[in-house]
Amino acid sequence: MSPKKVDYSLYLVTDSTPAILGGKDLVSVVKAAVEGGVTVVQYRDKTSDTAELVQIAQELHKITKPAGVPLLINDRADVALAAGVEGVHVGQDDLDLKTARRLLGPDAIIGVTANSEEEALEASRDGADYLGIGTVYATPTKENTKSIIGTAGVQQILSALAAARYDVSTVCIGGINASNAQRVLYQSTSPQKKLDGVAVVSAIMASSNPKQAAEKLAELVQTHPPFATSLSKPALFRDTLIAKIPEVIKRMASKKPLCHNMTNLVVQNFAANVAIAIGSSPIMSNNGLEAADLAALGGSLVINMGTTTPEIKSNHLKALAAYNEVGGPTLFDPVGAGATEQRRQGVKDIMAGGYFDLIKGNEGEIRTVSGASGVKQHGVDSGASQLSLQDKITLVRGTAARERNVILMTGQVDVISDGERTFTIRNGHAYLGEITGSGCALGTTIASVMAVEREDKLLAAIAGLLMYEIASERAAVREDVKGPGTFIPAFIDELYRIRQESLEGNGDWAKNVQVDLA
Ligand code: 3NM
């Protein structure tokens, strides 16, 4: 079945229950939504009697048909036939696709709910015109959903469809609204296949102004999210990338960007001192309510989970939304991600709540971010390594491609990737592992560079990482450094010196970088 010419970009599923519709009139809400720009309407009504279903479907069709918007009926091919609408949508437990097709004929639009690769492939093989892929995020609108698959799950299904060469259309469903529609479309995209649209219920049906809600969503789904700056990645080779680093650090030191740190209680002072030393301007604010004002100042955001609590998590989510809205660079440091259930869930919640340009962590943390089960971190330390270097490279590259961001796994050998370009970095010094907050302040350093280098965030991250690690090497060999205690002030001095050298146009500090293409 070749895809029919249908615009699936903003797909409305109706809901007549008081919890969603409130006291509003269903037909009026659909009329407003169509005026606002929804491109498909599915009439979903699990309670009305058949005669009533047909009658309401006919009324809805009087609105959708003149607007060129297909009207589909949830589950009921008989109602679709009786009302003469364009098609049906069937769930996995509804009327089966082949029977629906037999009843409605080849021109009808028939969509199928798919929760997994298997369901998606089967429906495509059997001739579905489109798939409703979900559940993306948990939603009170439909509580008996099978599994929450997130953007990673949607992307996996899209990749499987592309590999099997099905050109079936796709929308995703579950918890989509104006705050996440663009990100969900962006992060669900697989290199071979993208979603054709998003399906929403409450974002429009529960709105007090359905027309405005539809207009807003229609605009959002047609545009890239503000944080998607580097849609065409510069094809940088190792040497061209390395050559740019001193200039990037010089730019950061001259511009003194704001670096907003929502970091843990242990490292606030150290991270702020590091930020000042490298030439950025730190603000250590954990108050989510002021994040929108701070985001407007053009800086970057670090979210560090080191001493998280439920209240801190809610502040993090507010700040992340504020920076995402203006495209301000965001960095996530999931400290101790694999150590406790609270933290494992915290990672899931925050990654479902917004977009991070970069996620950095040690092996245990990045494995947790990737979704690996059974990661046992002993406190915030990574614990004994369980992965070979090649395993780390595969994991980091795959996670970056999945999240469409940059992933940095720190360790004796750091591994960094944006999903396309992957590097290993062997700079740094063991003293960094002997003091508190060295990983956290690295996050501050990288975020500071990302604030000024927004186009290529991989370049920004490598520049920040190298500045940091080379400063540690220079500090460690100083005569006044006798151990971790004397290392700290020397390290801050060396960060400051690299900043000053960079400002003077001297990039010699970056001569001994140990960076390799992986
Ligand atoms: N089907 P909202 S989730 C109707 O996962 C429906 O198949 C789902 O509602 C699925 O946009 C869902 O309000 C409800 O979150 C989506």
PDB file of N, CA, C and O in Angstrom, residues 75-145:
ATOM      1  N   ASP A  75     -11.579   2.421  15.945  1.00  0.00           N
ATOM      2  CA  ASP A  75     -12.016   1.028  16.120  1.00  0.00           C
ATOM      3  C   ASP A  75     -13.216   0.572  15.262  1.00  0.00           C
ATOM      4  O   ASP A  75     -13.306  -0.581  14.890  1.00  0.00           O
ATOM      5  N   ARG A  76     -14.135   1.463  14.937  1.00  0.00           N
ATOM      6  CA  ARG A  76     -15.429   1.027  14.419  1.00  0.00           C
ATOM      7  C   ARG A  76     -15.578   1.241  12.912  1.00  0.00           C
ATOM      8  O   ARG A  76     -16.003   2.295  12.451  1.00  0.00           O
ATOM      9  N   ALA A  77     -15.267   0.186  12.136  1.00  0.00           N
ATOM     10  CA  ALA A  77     -15.414   0.266  10.681  1.00  0.00           C
ATOM     11  C   ALA A  77     -16.873   0.455  10.288  1.00  0.00           C
ATOM     12  O   ALA A  77     -17.175   1.135   9.305  1.00  0.00           O
ATOM     13  N   ASP A  78     -17.792  -0.129  11.103  1.00  0.00           N
ATOM     14  CA  ASP A  78     -19.218   0.023  10.768  1.00  0.00           C
ATOM     15  C   ASP A  78     -19.644   1.491  10.854  1.00  0.00           C
ATOM     16  O   ASP A  78     -20.363   2.005   9.997  1.00  0.00           O
ATOM     17  N   VAL A  79     -19.134   2.175  11.892  1.00  0.00           N
ATOM     18  CA  VAL A  79     -19.473   3.598  12.058  1.00  0.00           C
ATOM     19  C   VAL A  79     -18.843   4.417  10.924  1.00  0.00           C
ATOM     20  O   VAL A  79     -19.473   5.320  10.367  1.00  0.00           O
ATOM     21  N   ALA A  80     -17.636   4.078  10.565  1.00  0.00           N
ATOM     22  CA  ALA A  80     -16.959   4.791   9.470  1.00  0.00           C
ATOM     23  C   ALA A  80     -17.762   4.634   8.171  1.00  0.00           C
ATOM     24  O   ALA A  80     -17.962   5.614   7.442  1.00  0.00           O
ATOM     25  N   LEU A  81     -18.219   3.412   7.925  1.00  0.00           N
ATOM     26  CA  LEU A  81     -19.006   3.165   6.708  1.00  0.00           C
ATOM     27  C   LEU A  81     -20.329   3.929   6.748  1.00  0.00           C
ATOM     28  O   LEU A  81     -20.705   4.603   5.784  1.00  0.00           O
ATOM     29  N   ALA A  82     -21.001   3.829   7.885  1.00  0.00           N
ATOM     30  CA  ALA A  82     -22.314   4.467   8.007  1.00  0.00           C
ATOM     31  C   ALA A  82     -22.217   5.983   7.851  1.00  0.00           C
ATOM     32  O   ALA A  82     -23.076   6.607   7.241  1.00  0.00           O
ATOM     33  N   ALA A  83     -21.144   6.561   8.398  1.00  0.00           N
ATOM     34  CA  ALA A  83     -21.022   8.024   8.357  1.00  0.00           C
ATOM     35  C   ALA A  83     -20.319   8.485   7.082  1.00  0.00           C
ATOM     36  O   ALA A  83     -20.252   9.685   6.812  1.00  0.00           O
ATOM     37  N   GLY A  84     -19.765   7.545   6.337  1.00  0.00           N
ATOM     38  CA  GLY A  84     -19.098   7.889   5.077  1.00  0.00           C
ATOM     39  C   GLY A  84     -17.827   8.701   5.258  1.00  0.00           C
ATOM     40  O   GLY A  84     -17.518   9.584   4.465  1.00  0.00           O
ATOM     41  N   VAL A  85     -17.048   8.417   6.317  1.00  0.00           N
ATOM     42  CA  VAL A  85     -15.817   9.175   6.575  1.00  0.00           C
ATOM     43  C   VAL A  85     -14.621   8.499   5.897  1.00  0.00           C
ATOM     44  O   VAL A  85     -14.775   7.476   5.219  1.00  0.00           O
ATOM     45  N   GLU A  86     -13.440   9.079   6.099  1.00  0.00           N
ATOM     46  CA  GLU A  86     -12.285   8.655   5.301  1.00  0.00           C
ATOM     47  C   GLU A  86     -11.604   7.370   5.782  1.00  0.00           C
ATOM     48  O   GLU A  86     -10.825   6.777   5.036  1.00  0.00           O
ATOM     49  N   GLY A  87     -11.855   6.959   7.039  1.00  0.00           N
ATOM     50  CA  GLY A  87     -11.179   5.738   7.451  1.00  0.00           C
ATOM     51  C   GLY A  87     -11.334   5.430   8.923  1.00  0.00           C
ATOM     52  O   GLY A  87     -12.188   5.989   9.618  1.00  0.00           O
ATOM     53  N   VAL A  88     -10.485   4.524   9.383  1.00  0.00           N
ATOM     54  CA  VAL A  88     -10.517   4.104  10.792  1.00  0.00           C
ATOM     55  C   VAL A  88      -9.107   4.060  11.367  1.00  0.00           C
ATOM     56  O   VAL A  88      -8.114   3.983  10.644  1.00  0.00           O
ATOM     57  N   HIS A  89      -9.082   4.067  12.707  1.00  0.00           N
ATOM     58  CA  HIS A  89      -7.842   3.777  13.418  1.00  0.00           C
ATOM     59  C   HIS A  89      -8.102   2.582  14.325  1.00  0.00           C
ATOM     60  O   HIS A  89      -9.062   2.589  15.090  1.00  0.00           O
ATOM     61  N   VAL A  90      -7.256   1.567  14.219  1.00  0.00           N
ATOM     62  CA  VAL A  90      -7.464   0.384  15.063  1.00  0.00           C
ATOM     63  C   VAL A  90      -6.277   0.143  15.998  1.00  0.00           C
ATOM     64  O   VAL A  90      -5.120   0.276  15.601  1.00  0.00           O
ATOM     65  N   GLY A  91      -6.610  -0.173  17.231  1.00  0.00           N
ATOM     66  CA  GLY A  91      -5.589  -0.553  18.204  1.00  0.00           C
ATOM     67  C   GLY A  91      -5.288  -2.035  18.062  1.00  0.00           C
ATOM     68  O   GLY A  91      -5.946  -2.744  17.280  1.00  0.00           O
ATOM     69  N   GLN A  92      -4.327  -2.511  18.841  1.00  0.00           N
ATOM     70  CA  GLN A  92      -3.928  -3.915  18.730  1.00  0.00           C
ATOM     71  C   GLN A  92      -5.041  -4.866  19.189  1.00  0.00           C
ATOM     72  O   GLN A  92      -5.075  -6.009  18.756  1.00  0.00           O
ATOM     73  N   ASP A  93      -5.924  -4.393  20.057  1.00  0.00           N
ATOM     74  CA  ASP A  93      -6.997  -5.271  20.533  1.00  0.00           C
ATOM     75  C   ASP A  93      -8.319  -4.979  19.825  1.00  0.00           C
ATOM     76  O   ASP A  93      -9.369  -5.478  20.222  1.00  0.00           O
ATOM     77  N   ASP A  94      -8.283  -4.132  18.802  1.00  0.00           N
ATOM     78  CA  ASP A  94      -9.505  -3.759  18.081  1.00  0.00           C
ATOM     79  C   ASP A  94      -9.702  -4.685  16.887  1.00  0.00           C
ATOM     80  O   ASP A  94      -8.993  -5.674  16.707  1.00  0.00           O
ATOM     81  N   LEU A  95     -10.638  -4.270  16.039  1.00  0.00           N
ATOM     82  CA  LEU A  95     -10.858  -4.945  14.755  1.00  0.00           C
ATOM     83  C   LEU A  95      -9.513  -5.075  14.035  1.00  0.00           C
ATOM     84  O   LEU A  95      -8.734  -4.123  14.006  1.00  0.00           O
ATOM     85  N   ASP A  96      -9.236  -6.252  13.447  1.00  0.00           N
ATOM     86  CA  ASP A  96      -7.916  -6.413  12.838  1.00  0.00           C
ATOM     87  C   ASP A  96      -7.841  -5.682  11.491  1.00  0.00           C
ATOM     88  O   ASP A  96      -8.848  -5.463  10.819  1.00  0.00           O
ATOM     89  N   LEU A  97      -6.639  -5.323  11.144  1.00  0.00           N
ATOM     90  CA  LEU A  97      -6.388  -4.479   9.980  1.00  0.00           C
ATOM     91  C   LEU A  97      -6.928  -5.086   8.687  1.00  0.00           C
ATOM     92  O   LEU A  97      -7.565  -4.388   7.885  1.00  0.00           O
ATOM     93  N   LYS A  98      -6.694  -6.377   8.500  1.00  0.00           N
ATOM     94  CA  LYS A  98      -7.113  -6.995   7.233  1.00  0.00           C
ATOM     95  C   LYS A  98      -8.635  -6.948   7.074  1.00  0.00           C
ATOM     96  O   LYS A  98      -9.142  -6.672   5.989  1.00  0.00           O
ATOM     97  N   THR A  99      -9.336  -7.214   8.181  1.00  0.00           N
ATOM     98  CA  THR A  99     -10.802  -7.155   8.120  1.00  0.00           C
ATOM     99  C   THR A  99     -11.257  -5.718   7.854  1.00  0.00           C
ATOM    100  O   THR A  99     -12.149  -5.474   7.041  1.00  0.00           O
ATOM    101  N   ALA A 100     -10.621  -4.781   8.525  1.00  0.00           N
ATOM    102  CA  ALA A 100     -10.987  -3.370   8.328  1.00  0.00           C
ATOM    103  C   ALA A 100     -10.790  -2.988   6.863  1.00  0.00           C
ATOM    104  O   ALA A 100     -11.631  -2.328   6.250  1.00  0.00           O
ATOM    105  N   ARG A 101      -9.694  -3.459   6.286  1.00  0.00           N
ATOM    106  CA  ARG A 101      -9.414  -3.126   4.883  1.00  0.00           C
ATOM    107  C   ARG A 101     -10.472  -3.761   3.974  1.00  0.00           C
ATOM    108  O   ARG A 101     -10.949  -3.130   3.026  1.00  0.00           O
ATOM    109  N   ARG A 102     -10.815  -5.002   4.278  1.00  0.00           N
ATOM    110  CA  ARG A 102     -11.813  -5.688   3.460  1.00  0.00           C
ATOM    111  C   ARG A 102     -13.151  -4.934   3.507  1.00  0.00           C
ATOM    112  O   ARG A 102     -13.825  -4.756   2.503  1.00  0.00           O
ATOM    113  N   LEU A 103     -13.480  -4.457   4.704  1.00  0.00           N
ATOM    114  CA  LEU A 103     -14.757  -3.752   4.863  1.00  0.00           C
ATOM    115  C   LEU A 103     -14.740  -2.375   4.189  1.00  0.00           C
ATOM    116  O   LEU A 103     -15.721  -1.947   3.599  1.00  0.00           O
ATOM    117  N   LEU A 104     -13.617  -1.688   4.289  1.00  0.00           N
ATOM    118  CA  LEU A 104     -13.598  -0.275   3.875  1.00  0.00           C
ATOM    119  C   LEU A 104     -12.998  -0.049   2.486  1.00  0.00           C
ATOM    120  O   LEU A 104     -13.158   1.029   1.907  1.00  0.00           O
ATOM    121  N   GLY A 105     -12.258  -1.024   1.989  1.00  0.00           N
ATOM    122  CA  GLY A 105     -11.714  -0.887   0.638  1.00  0.00           C
ATOM    123  C   GLY A 105     -10.356  -0.214   0.599  1.00  0.00           C
ATOM    124  O   GLY A 105      -9.877   0.321   1.598  1.00  0.00           O
ATOM    125  N   PRO A 106      -9.733  -0.233  -0.573  1.00  0.00           N
ATOM    126  CA  PRO A 106      -8.338   0.218  -0.691  1.00  0.00           C
ATOM    127  C   PRO A 106      -8.152   1.725  -0.504  1.00  0.00           C
ATOM    128  O   PRO A 106      -7.066   2.166  -0.142  1.00  0.00           O
ATOM    129  N   ASP A 107      -9.195   2.509  -0.726  1.00  0.00           N
ATOM    130  CA  ASP A 107      -9.007   3.960  -0.629  1.00  0.00           C
ATOM    131  C   ASP A 107      -9.140   4.499   0.783  1.00  0.00           C
ATOM    132  O   ASP A 107      -8.771   5.637   1.062  1.00  0.00           O
ATOM    133  N   ALA A 108      -9.680   3.692   1.678  1.00  0.00           N
ATOM    134  CA  ALA A 108      -9.857   4.160   3.060  1.00  0.00           C
ATOM    135  C   ALA A 108      -8.487   4.350   3.715  1.00  0.00           C
ATOM    136  O   ALA A 108      -7.527   3.632   3.411  1.00  0.00           O
ATOM    137  N   ILE A 109      -8.425   5.311   4.605  1.00  0.00           N
ATOM    138  CA  ILE A 109      -7.196   5.500   5.390  1.00  0.00           C
ATOM    139  C   ILE A 109      -7.321   4.621   6.627  1.00  0.00           C
ATOM    140  O   ILE A 109      -8.287   4.755   7.393  1.00  0.00           O
ATOM    141  N   ILE A 110      -6.378   3.729   6.792  1.00  0.00           N
ATOM    142  CA  ILE A 110      -6.432   2.860   7.974  1.00  0.00           C
ATOM    143  C   ILE A 110      -5.115   2.971   8.732  1.00  0.00           C
ATOM    144  O   ILE A 110      -4.030   2.768   8.173  1.00  0.00           O
ATOM    145  N   GLY A 111      -5.246   3.331  10.002  1.00  0.00           N
ATOM    146  CA  GLY A 111      -4.071   3.450  10.858  1.00  0.00           C
ATOM    147  C   GLY A 111      -4.112   2.416  11.953  1.00  0.00           C
ATOM    148  O   GLY A 111      -5.187   1.953  12.351  1.00  0.00           O
ATOM    149  N   VAL A 112      -2.940   2.058  12.446  1.00  0.00           N
ATOM    150  CA  VAL A 112      -2.828   1.016  13.469  1.00  0.00           C
ATOM    151  C   VAL A 112      -1.920   1.523  14.594  1.00  0.00           C
ATOM    152  O   VAL A 112      -0.906   2.176  14.335  1.00  0.00           O
ATOM    153  N   THR A 113      -2.291   1.210  15.823  1.00  0.00           N
ATOM    154  CA  THR A 113      -1.437   1.525  16.967  1.00  0.00           C
ATOM    155  C   THR A 113      -0.274   0.536  17.029  1.00  0.00           C
ATOM    156  O   THR A 113      -0.497  -0.674  16.920  1.00  0.00           O
ATOM    157  N   ALA A 114       0.933   1.025  17.191  1.00  0.00           N
ATOM    158  CA  ALA A 114       2.092   0.134  17.299  1.00  0.00           C
ATOM    159  C   ALA A 114       2.922   0.529  18.512  1.00  0.00           C
ATOM    160  O   ALA A 114       3.307   1.681  18.665  1.00  0.00           O
ATOM    161  N   ASN A 115       3.184  -0.478  19.330  1.00  0.00           N
ATOM    162  CA  ASN A 115       3.919  -0.264  20.565  1.00  0.00           C
ATOM    163  C   ASN A 115       5.335  -0.821  20.488  1.00  0.00           C
ATOM    164  O   ASN A 115       6.171  -0.567  21.348  1.00  0.00           O
ATOM    165  N   SER A 116       5.583  -1.611  19.454  1.00  0.00           N
ATOM    166  CA  SER A 116       6.876  -2.297  19.361  1.00  0.00           C
ATOM    167  C   SER A 116       7.256  -2.449  17.893  1.00  0.00           C
ATOM    168  O   SER A 116       6.423  -2.241  17.003  1.00  0.00           O
ATOM    169  N   GLU A 117       8.506  -2.837  17.673  1.00  0.00           N
ATOM    170  CA  GLU A 117       8.965  -3.093  16.297  1.00  0.00           C
ATOM    171  C   GLU A 117       8.085  -4.135  15.620  1.00  0.00           C
ATOM    172  O   GLU A 117       7.691  -3.978  14.474  1.00  0.00           O
ATOM    173  N   GLU A 118       7.797  -5.221  16.347  1.00  0.00           N
ATOM    174  CA  GLU A 118       7.027  -6.317  15.756  1.00  0.00           C
ATOM    175  C   GLU A 118       5.654  -5.831  15.303  1.00  0.00           C
ATOM    176  O   GLU A 118       5.218  -6.127  14.191  1.00  0.00           O
ATOM    177  N   GLU A 119       4.980  -5.084  16.183  1.00  0.00           N
ATOM    178  CA  GLU A 119       3.640  -4.589  15.827  1.00  0.00           C
ATOM    179  C   GLU A 119       3.716  -3.644  14.632  1.00  0.00           C
ATOM    180  O   GLU A 119       2.856  -3.656  13.752  1.00  0.00           O
ATOM    181  N   ALA A 120       4.754  -2.820  14.606  1.00  0.00           N
ATOM    182  CA  ALA A 120       4.889  -1.837  13.526  1.00  0.00           C
ATOM    183  C   ALA A 120       5.155  -2.541  12.197  1.00  0.00           C
ATOM    184  O   ALA A 120       4.569  -2.199  11.158  1.00  0.00           O
ATOM    185  N   LEU A 121       6.021  -3.546  12.229  1.00  0.00           N
ATOM    186  CA  LEU A 121       6.367  -4.259  10.985  1.00  0.00           C
ATOM    187  C   LEU A 121       5.170  -5.050  10.472  1.00  0.00           C
ATOM    188  O   LEU A 121       4.885  -5.064   9.277  1.00  0.00           O
ATOM    189  N   GLU A 122       4.453  -5.671  11.404  1.00  0.00           N
ATOM    190  CA  GLU A 122       3.305  -6.474  10.989  1.00  0.00           C
ATOM    191  C   GLU A 122       2.226  -5.588  10.349  1.00  0.00           C
ATOM    192  O   GLU A 122       1.697  -5.902   9.280  1.00  0.00           O
ATOM    193  N   ALA A 123       1.923  -4.468  10.992  1.00  0.00           N
ATOM    194  CA  ALA A 123       0.882  -3.577  10.459  1.00  0.00           C
ATOM    195  C   ALA A 123       1.305  -3.012   9.102  1.00  0.00           C
ATOM    196  O   ALA A 123       0.477  -2.860   8.196  1.00  0.00           O
ATOM    197  N   SER A 124       2.580  -2.719   8.955  1.00  0.00           N
ATOM    198  CA  SER A 124       3.054  -2.165   7.684  1.00  0.00           C
ATOM    199  C   SER A 124       2.945  -3.229   6.585  1.00  0.00           C
ATOM    200  O   SER A 124       2.517  -2.941   5.474  1.00  0.00           O
ATOM    201  N   ARG A 125       3.335  -4.433   6.938  1.00  0.00           N
ATOM    202  CA  ARG A 125       3.266  -5.524   5.967  1.00  0.00           C
ATOM    203  C   ARG A 125       1.819  -5.749   5.528  1.00  0.00           C
ATOM    204  O   ARG A 125       1.542  -6.002   4.361  1.00  0.00           O
ATOM    205  N   ASP A 126       0.884  -5.596   6.481  1.00  0.00           N
ATOM    206  CA  ASP A 126      -0.518  -5.852   6.166  1.00  0.00           C
ATOM    207  C   ASP A 126      -1.215  -4.648   5.540  1.00  0.00           C
ATOM    208  O   ASP A 126      -2.424  -4.669   5.342  1.00  0.00           O
ATOM    209  N   GLY A 127      -0.455  -3.584   5.257  1.00  0.00           N
ATOM    210  CA  GLY A 127      -1.017  -2.497   4.465  1.00  0.00           C
ATOM    211  C   GLY A 127      -1.595  -1.326   5.238  1.00  0.00           C
ATOM    212  O   GLY A 127      -2.448  -0.599   4.709  1.00  0.00           O
ATOM    213  N   ALA A 128      -1.114  -1.097   6.462  1.00  0.00           N
ATOM    214  CA  ALA A 128      -1.568   0.107   7.184  1.00  0.00           C
ATOM    215  C   ALA A 128      -1.092   1.344   6.423  1.00  0.00           C
ATOM    216  O   ALA A 128       0.007   1.351   5.862  1.00  0.00           O
ATOM    217  N   ASP A 129      -1.933   2.379   6.401  1.00  0.00           N
ATOM    218  CA  ASP A 129      -1.501   3.631   5.768  1.00  0.00           C
ATOM    219  C   ASP A 129      -0.571   4.412   6.682  1.00  0.00           C
ATOM    220  O   ASP A 129       0.322   5.107   6.235  1.00  0.00           O
ATOM    221  N   TYR A 130      -0.877   4.325   7.974  1.00  0.00           N
ATOM    222  CA  TYR A 130      -0.007   5.018   8.932  1.00  0.00           C
ATOM    223  C   TYR A 130      -0.019   4.244  10.237  1.00  0.00           C
ATOM    224  O   TYR A 130      -0.904   3.408  10.492  1.00  0.00           O
ATOM    225  N   LEU A 131       0.973   4.552  11.066  1.00  0.00           N
ATOM    226  CA  LEU A 131       1.054   3.934  12.392  1.00  0.00           C
ATOM    227  C   LEU A 131       0.967   5.022  13.450  1.00  0.00           C
ATOM    228  O   LEU A 131       1.561   6.096  13.275  1.00  0.00           O
ATOM    229  N   GLY A 132       0.268   4.739  14.533  1.00  0.00           N
ATOM    230  CA  GLY A 132       0.300   5.597  15.716  1.00  0.00           C
ATOM    231  C   GLY A 132       1.253   4.950  16.696  1.00  0.00           C
ATOM    232  O   GLY A 132       0.929   3.937  17.316  1.00  0.00           O
ATOM    233  N   ILE A 133       2.455   5.500  16.811  1.00  0.00           N
ATOM    234  CA  ILE A 133       3.495   4.856  17.620  1.00  0.00           C
ATOM    235  C   ILE A 133       3.480   5.433  19.036  1.00  0.00           C
ATOM    236  O   ILE A 133       3.511   6.648  19.228  1.00  0.00           O
ATOM    237  N   GLY A 134       3.424   4.554  20.005  1.00  0.00           N
ATOM    238  CA  GLY A 134       3.412   5.029  21.392  1.00  0.00           C
ATOM    239  C   GLY A 134       3.459   3.857  22.345  1.00  0.00           C
ATOM    240  O   GLY A 134       3.636   2.735  21.910  1.00  0.00           O
ATOM    241  N   THR A 135       3.373   4.108  23.562  1.00  0.00           N
ATOM    242  CA  THR A 135       3.100   5.379  24.213  1.00  0.00           C
ATOM    243  C   THR A 135       4.422   6.106  24.447  1.00  0.00           C
ATOM    244  O   THR A 135       5.320   5.528  25.081  1.00  0.00           O
ATOM    245  N   VAL A 136       4.536   7.330  23.963  1.00  0.00           N
ATOM    246  CA  VAL A 136       5.815   8.024  24.142  1.00  0.00           C
ATOM    247  C   VAL A 136       6.035   8.324  25.620  1.00  0.00           C
ATOM    248  O   VAL A 136       7.028   7.884  26.202  1.00  0.00           O
ATOM    249  N   TYR A 137       5.105   9.047  26.222  1.00  0.00           N
ATOM    250  CA  TYR A 137       5.220   9.359  27.652  1.00  0.00           C
ATOM    251  C   TYR A 137       3.917   8.989  28.364  1.00  0.00           C
ATOM    252  O   TYR A 137       2.841   9.063  27.769  1.00  0.00           O
ATOM    253  N   ALA A 138       4.065   8.628  29.630  1.00  0.00           N
ATOM    254  CA  ALA A 138       2.886   8.276  30.436  1.00  0.00           C
ATOM    255  C   ALA A 138       1.899   9.436  30.417  1.00  0.00           C
ATOM    256  O   ALA A 138       2.298  10.604  30.452  1.00  0.00           O
ATOM    257  N   THR A 139       0.611   9.106  30.322  1.00  0.00           N
ATOM    258  CA  THR A 139      -0.391  10.163  30.216  1.00  0.00           C
ATOM    259  C   THR A 139      -1.654   9.780  30.970  1.00  0.00           C
ATOM    260  O   THR A 139      -2.104   8.636  30.872  1.00  0.00           O
ATOM    261  N   PRO A 140      -2.209  10.716  31.722  1.00  0.00           N
ATOM    262  CA  PRO A 140      -3.463  10.413  32.418  1.00  0.00           C
ATOM    263  C   PRO A 140      -4.627  10.192  31.447  1.00  0.00           C
ATOM    264  O   PRO A 140      -5.647   9.609  31.817  1.00  0.00           O
ATOM    265  N   THR A 141      -4.465  10.613  30.179  1.00  0.00           N
ATOM    266  CA  THR A 141      -5.561  10.475  29.216  1.00  0.00           C
ATOM    267  C   THR A 141      -5.881   9.008  28.947  1.00  0.00           C
ATOM    268  O   THR A 141      -7.025   8.633  28.723  1.00  0.00           O
ATOM    269  N   LYS A 142      -4.849   8.175  28.932  1.00  0.00           N
ATOM    270  CA  LYS A 142      -5.077   6.740  28.703  1.00  0.00           C
ATOM    271  C   LYS A 142      -4.153   5.984  29.643  1.00  0.00           C
ATOM    272  O   LYS A 142      -2.949   5.911  29.401  1.00  0.00           O
ATOM    273  N   GLU A 143      -4.775   5.444  30.679  1.00  0.00           N
ATOM    274  CA  GLU A 143      -3.917   4.873  31.721  1.00  0.00           C
ATOM    275  C   GLU A 143      -3.545   3.416  31.470  1.00  0.00           C
ATOM    276  O   GLU A 143      -2.570   2.928  32.004  1.00  0.00           O
ATOM    277  N   ASN A 144      -4.305   2.748  30.615  1.00  0.00           N
ATOM    278  CA  ASN A 144      -4.016   1.322  30.401  1.00  0.00           C
ATOM    279  C   ASN A 144      -3.074   1.111  29.210  1.00  0.00           C
ATOM    280  O   ASN A 144      -3.200   0.141  28.471  1.00  0.00           O
ATOM    281  N   THR A 145      -2.155   2.030  29.004  1.00  0.00           N
ATOM    282  CA  THR A 145      -1.222   1.861  27.884  1.00  0.00           C
ATOM    283  C   THR A 145      -0.239   0.738  28.218  1.00  0.00           C
ATOM    284  O   THR A 145       0.023   0.466  29.384  1.00  0.00           O
TER     285      THR A 145
END
